[in-house]
Amino acid sequence: MISALLNVLWVVLGGLVMALGWWLAGLVCAITIVGLPWARSCFVIGSFSLWPFGQEAMNRRELQGRSDLGTGPLGLLGNVIWFLLAGWWLAIGHLTSALACFVTIVGIPFGVQHIKLALIALAPVGMTVVPVRR
């Protein structure tokens, strides 16, 4: 119940803007065809950016207990290319939003979430979104 309330507040108070940024990056990646490996990550994390409370991003290697294409050396290369082309822009957007949220005491949980998303924006390849385990 609290997660739903926080998600609604998140969307109204600026979460939609960052989700649109992720989806725009995913659309640009998909249009270029070369960027298709990054497009999927953008859309998944864009959805996570829209409804972040009650979910968490995890490395697939930690979740599954084994490496795959996105968590091995090619995933590292993909994250380096991502960081240089788009990752730092999205991270700056999340950090700017976090600073705006930290100005108010009520916005602190939202600022913390933006910082988590900024870290994900730096290296999204190999990550997946799962419900929070209690």
PDB file of C-alpha atoms in Angstrom:
ATOM      1  CA  MET A   1       0.000   0.000   0.000  1.00  0.00           C
ATOM      2  CA  ILE A   2       2.793   2.413   0.915  1.00  0.00           C
ATOM      3  CA  SER A   3       4.717   1.509  -2.248  1.00  0.00           C
ATOM      4  CA  ALA A   4       1.676   2.381  -4.380  1.00  0.00           C
ATOM      5  CA  LEU A   5       1.288   5.747  -2.643  1.00  0.00           C
ATOM      6  CA  LEU A   6       4.985   6.538  -3.018  1.00  0.00           C
ATOM      7  CA  ASN A   7       4.876   5.546  -6.702  1.00  0.00           C
ATOM      8  CA  VAL A   8       1.927   7.861  -7.374  1.00  0.00           C
ATOM      9  CA  LEU A   9       3.704  10.735  -5.622  1.00  0.00           C
ATOM     10  CA  TRP A  10       6.894   9.870  -7.534  1.00  0.00           C
ATOM     11  CA  VAL A  11       5.146  10.092 -10.918  1.00  0.00           C
ATOM     12  CA  VAL A  12       3.392  13.360 -10.055  1.00  0.00           C
ATOM     13  CA  LEU A  13       6.506  14.997  -8.611  1.00  0.00           C
ATOM     14  CA  GLY A  14       8.895  14.301 -11.479  1.00  0.00           C
ATOM     15  CA  GLY A  15       9.402  10.573 -11.975  1.00  0.00           C
ATOM     16  CA  LEU A  16       7.577  10.721 -15.286  1.00  0.00           C
ATOM     17  CA  VAL A  17      10.163  13.128 -16.716  1.00  0.00           C
ATOM     18  CA  MET A  18      13.076  10.776 -16.052  1.00  0.00           C
ATOM     19  CA  ALA A  19      11.126   7.765 -17.314  1.00  0.00           C
ATOM     20  CA  LEU A  20      10.496   9.676 -20.537  1.00  0.00           C
ATOM     21  CA  GLY A  21      14.247  10.383 -20.722  1.00  0.00           C
ATOM     22  CA  TRP A  22      15.006   6.658 -20.458  1.00  0.00           C
ATOM     23  CA  TRP A  23      12.393   5.806 -23.079  1.00  0.00           C
ATOM     24  CA  LEU A  24      13.712   8.492 -25.420  1.00  0.00           C
ATOM     25  CA  ALA A  25      17.216   7.049 -25.062  1.00  0.00           C
ATOM     26  CA  GLY A  26      15.779   3.588 -25.776  1.00  0.00           C
ATOM     27  CA  LEU A  27      13.976   4.869 -28.850  1.00  0.00           C
ATOM     28  CA  VAL A  28      17.151   6.495 -30.179  1.00  0.00           C
ATOM     29  CA  CYS A  29      19.079   3.271 -29.539  1.00  0.00           C
ATOM     30  CA  ALA A  30      16.436   1.212 -31.326  1.00  0.00           C
ATOM     31  CA  ILE A  31      16.318   3.551 -34.325  1.00  0.00           C
ATOM     32  CA  THR A  32      20.072   3.288 -34.835  1.00  0.00           C
ATOM     33  CA  ILE A  33      19.807  -0.531 -34.991  1.00  0.00           C
ATOM     34  CA  VAL A  34      23.396  -0.731 -33.707  1.00  0.00           C
ATOM     35  CA  GLY A  35      22.011   0.362 -30.340  1.00  0.00           C
ATOM     36  CA  LEU A  36      19.458  -2.459 -30.037  1.00  0.00           C
ATOM     37  CA  PRO A  37      21.375  -4.190 -27.210  1.00  0.00           C
ATOM     38  CA  TRP A  38      21.020  -1.008 -25.142  1.00  0.00           C
ATOM     39  CA  ALA A  39      17.416  -0.289 -26.142  1.00  0.00           C
ATOM     40  CA  ARG A  40      16.012  -3.154 -24.079  1.00  0.00           C
ATOM     41  CA  SER A  41      17.878  -1.975 -20.994  1.00  0.00           C
ATOM     42  CA  CYS A  42      16.541   1.545 -21.530  1.00  0.00           C
ATOM     43  CA  PHE A  43      12.921   0.403 -21.717  1.00  0.00           C
ATOM     44  CA  VAL A  44      13.204  -1.889 -18.681  1.00  0.00           C
ATOM     45  CA  ILE A  45      14.919   0.743 -16.546  1.00  0.00           C
ATOM     46  CA  GLY A  46      12.555   3.413 -17.890  1.00  0.00           C
ATOM     47  CA  SER A  47       9.639   1.386 -16.508  1.00  0.00           C
ATOM     48  CA  PHE A  48      11.561   0.979 -13.248  1.00  0.00           C
ATOM     49  CA  SER A  49      12.165   4.727 -13.233  1.00  0.00           C
ATOM     50  CA  LEU A  50       8.417   5.300 -13.575  1.00  0.00           C
ATOM     51  CA  TRP A  51       7.433   2.945 -10.698  1.00  0.00           C
ATOM     52  CA  PRO A  52      10.574   2.464  -8.538  1.00  0.00           C
ATOM     53  CA  PHE A  53       9.108   1.754  -5.114  1.00  0.00           C
ATOM     54  CA  GLY A  54       8.545  -1.927  -4.372  1.00  0.00           C
ATOM     55  CA  GLN A  55      11.162  -2.970  -6.940  1.00  0.00           C
ATOM     56  CA  GLU A  56      14.925  -3.110  -7.056  1.00  0.00           C
ATOM     57  CA  ALA A  57      17.553  -3.409  -9.763  1.00  0.00           C
ATOM     58  CA  MET A  58      19.956  -6.322  -9.434  1.00  0.00           C
ATOM     59  CA  ASN A  59      22.870  -7.664 -11.386  1.00  0.00           C
ATOM     60  CA  ARG A  60      21.732 -10.753 -13.296  1.00  0.00           C
ATOM     61  CA  ARG A  61      24.897 -12.627 -12.263  1.00  0.00           C
ATOM     62  CA  GLU A  62      23.994 -12.187  -8.585  1.00  0.00           C
ATOM     63  CA  LEU A  63      20.358 -13.087  -9.202  1.00  0.00           C
ATOM     64  CA  GLN A  64      20.914 -16.186 -11.356  1.00  0.00           C
ATOM     65  CA  GLY A  65      24.250 -17.318  -9.939  1.00  0.00           C
ATOM     66  CA  ARG A  66      25.852 -17.554 -13.380  1.00  0.00           C
ATOM     67  CA  SER A  67      27.217 -15.259 -16.056  1.00  0.00           C
ATOM     68  CA  ASP A  68      25.459 -14.478 -19.304  1.00  0.00           C
ATOM     69  CA  LEU A  69      26.191 -12.319 -22.346  1.00  0.00           C
ATOM     70  CA  GLY A  70      25.349  -9.063 -20.548  1.00  0.00           C
ATOM     71  CA  THR A  71      27.290  -9.812 -17.369  1.00  0.00           C
ATOM     72  CA  GLY A  72      30.531 -10.982 -18.967  1.00  0.00           C
ATOM     73  CA  PRO A  73      33.240  -9.135 -20.914  1.00  0.00           C
ATOM     74  CA  LEU A  74      30.807  -8.063 -23.649  1.00  0.00           C
ATOM     75  CA  GLY A  75      28.544  -6.569 -20.986  1.00  0.00           C
ATOM     76  CA  LEU A  76      31.482  -4.589 -19.625  1.00  0.00           C
ATOM     77  CA  LEU A  77      32.274  -3.294 -23.099  1.00  0.00           C
ATOM     78  CA  GLY A  78      28.586  -2.462 -23.592  1.00  0.00           C
ATOM     79  CA  ASN A  79      28.522  -0.501 -20.340  1.00  0.00           C
ATOM     80  CA  VAL A  80      31.643   1.474 -21.305  1.00  0.00           C
ATOM     81  CA  ILE A  81      30.098   2.416 -24.662  1.00  0.00           C
ATOM     82  CA  TRP A  82      26.794   3.223 -22.937  1.00  0.00           C
ATOM     83  CA  PHE A  83      28.507   5.451 -20.374  1.00  0.00           C
ATOM     84  CA  LEU A  84      30.321   7.432 -23.063  1.00  0.00           C
ATOM     85  CA  LEU A  85      27.260   7.943 -25.278  1.00  0.00           C
ATOM     86  CA  ALA A  86      24.247   8.268 -22.994  1.00  0.00           C
ATOM     87  CA  GLY A  87      24.778   7.038 -19.440  1.00  0.00           C
ATOM     88  CA  TRP A  88      26.294  10.134 -17.982  1.00  0.00           C
ATOM     89  CA  TRP A  89      23.465  12.315 -19.397  1.00  0.00           C
ATOM     90  CA  LEU A  90      20.822  10.239 -17.661  1.00  0.00           C
ATOM     91  CA  ALA A  91      22.906  10.112 -14.480  1.00  0.00           C
ATOM     92  CA  ILE A  92      23.163  13.920 -14.476  1.00  0.00           C
ATOM     93  CA  GLY A  93      19.381  14.126 -14.905  1.00  0.00           C
ATOM     94  CA  HIS A  94      18.824  11.836 -11.927  1.00  0.00           C
ATOM     95  CA  LEU A  95      21.372  13.682  -9.785  1.00  0.00           C
ATOM     96  CA  THR A  96      19.774  17.031 -10.622  1.00  0.00           C
ATOM     97  CA  SER A  97      16.376  15.624  -9.708  1.00  0.00           C
ATOM     98  CA  ALA A  98      17.845  14.206  -6.484  1.00  0.00           C
ATOM     99  CA  LEU A  99      19.191  17.612  -5.490  1.00  0.00           C
ATOM    100  CA  ALA A 100      15.791  19.174  -6.125  1.00  0.00           C
ATOM    101  CA  CYS A 101      14.167  16.484  -3.962  1.00  0.00           C
ATOM    102  CA  PHE A 102      16.688  16.889  -1.121  1.00  0.00           C
ATOM    103  CA  VAL A 103      15.749  20.575  -0.773  1.00  0.00           C
ATOM    104  CA  THR A 104      12.582  19.494   1.025  1.00  0.00           C
ATOM    105  CA  ILE A 105      12.434  17.047   3.891  1.00  0.00           C
ATOM    106  CA  VAL A 106       9.447  15.281   2.313  1.00  0.00           C
ATOM    107  CA  GLY A 107      11.433  14.686  -0.885  1.00  0.00           C
ATOM    108  CA  ILE A 108      14.355  12.854   0.741  1.00  0.00           C
ATOM    109  CA  PRO A 109      13.075   9.310  -0.092  1.00  0.00           C
ATOM    110  CA  PHE A 110      12.627  10.430  -3.697  1.00  0.00           C
ATOM    111  CA  GLY A 111      16.137  11.894  -3.772  1.00  0.00           C
ATOM    112  CA  VAL A 112      17.590   8.623  -2.512  1.00  0.00           C
ATOM    113  CA  GLN A 113      15.728   6.774  -5.262  1.00  0.00           C
ATOM    114  CA  HIS A 114      17.110   9.190  -7.877  1.00  0.00           C
ATOM    115  CA  ILE A 115      20.651   8.517  -6.647  1.00  0.00           C
ATOM    116  CA  LYS A 116      20.070   4.760  -7.018  1.00  0.00           C
ATOM    117  CA  LEU A 117      18.775   5.344 -10.536  1.00  0.00           C
ATOM    118  CA  ALA A 118      21.778   7.569 -11.336  1.00  0.00           C
ATOM    119  CA  LEU A 119      24.100   4.695 -10.413  1.00  0.00           C
ATOM    120  CA  ILE A 120      22.102   2.341 -12.610  1.00  0.00           C
ATOM    121  CA  ALA A 121      22.243   4.895 -15.448  1.00  0.00           C
ATOM    122  CA  LEU A 122      26.033   4.642 -15.465  1.00  0.00           C
ATOM    123  CA  ALA A 123      26.059   0.891 -16.217  1.00  0.00           C
ATOM    124  CA  PRO A 124      22.626  -0.627 -17.013  1.00  0.00           C
ATOM    125  CA  VAL A 125      23.736  -3.598 -19.137  1.00  0.00           C
ATOM    126  CA  GLY A 126      23.500  -6.808 -17.130  1.00  0.00           C
ATOM    127  CA  MET A 127      20.903  -5.414 -14.724  1.00  0.00           C
ATOM    128  CA  THR A 128      17.333  -6.616 -14.242  1.00  0.00           C
ATOM    129  CA  VAL A 129      14.436  -5.331 -12.162  1.00  0.00           C
ATOM    130  CA  VAL A 130      12.833  -7.594  -9.573  1.00  0.00           C
ATOM    131  CA  PRO A 131      10.257  -7.087  -6.806  1.00  0.00           C
ATOM    132  CA  VAL A 132      11.738  -6.218  -3.425  1.00  0.00           C
ATOM    133  CA  ARG A 133      12.193  -9.302  -1.271  1.00  0.00           C
ATOM    134  CA  ARG A 134      11.015  -8.970   2.308  1.00  0.00           C
TER     135      ARG A 134
END
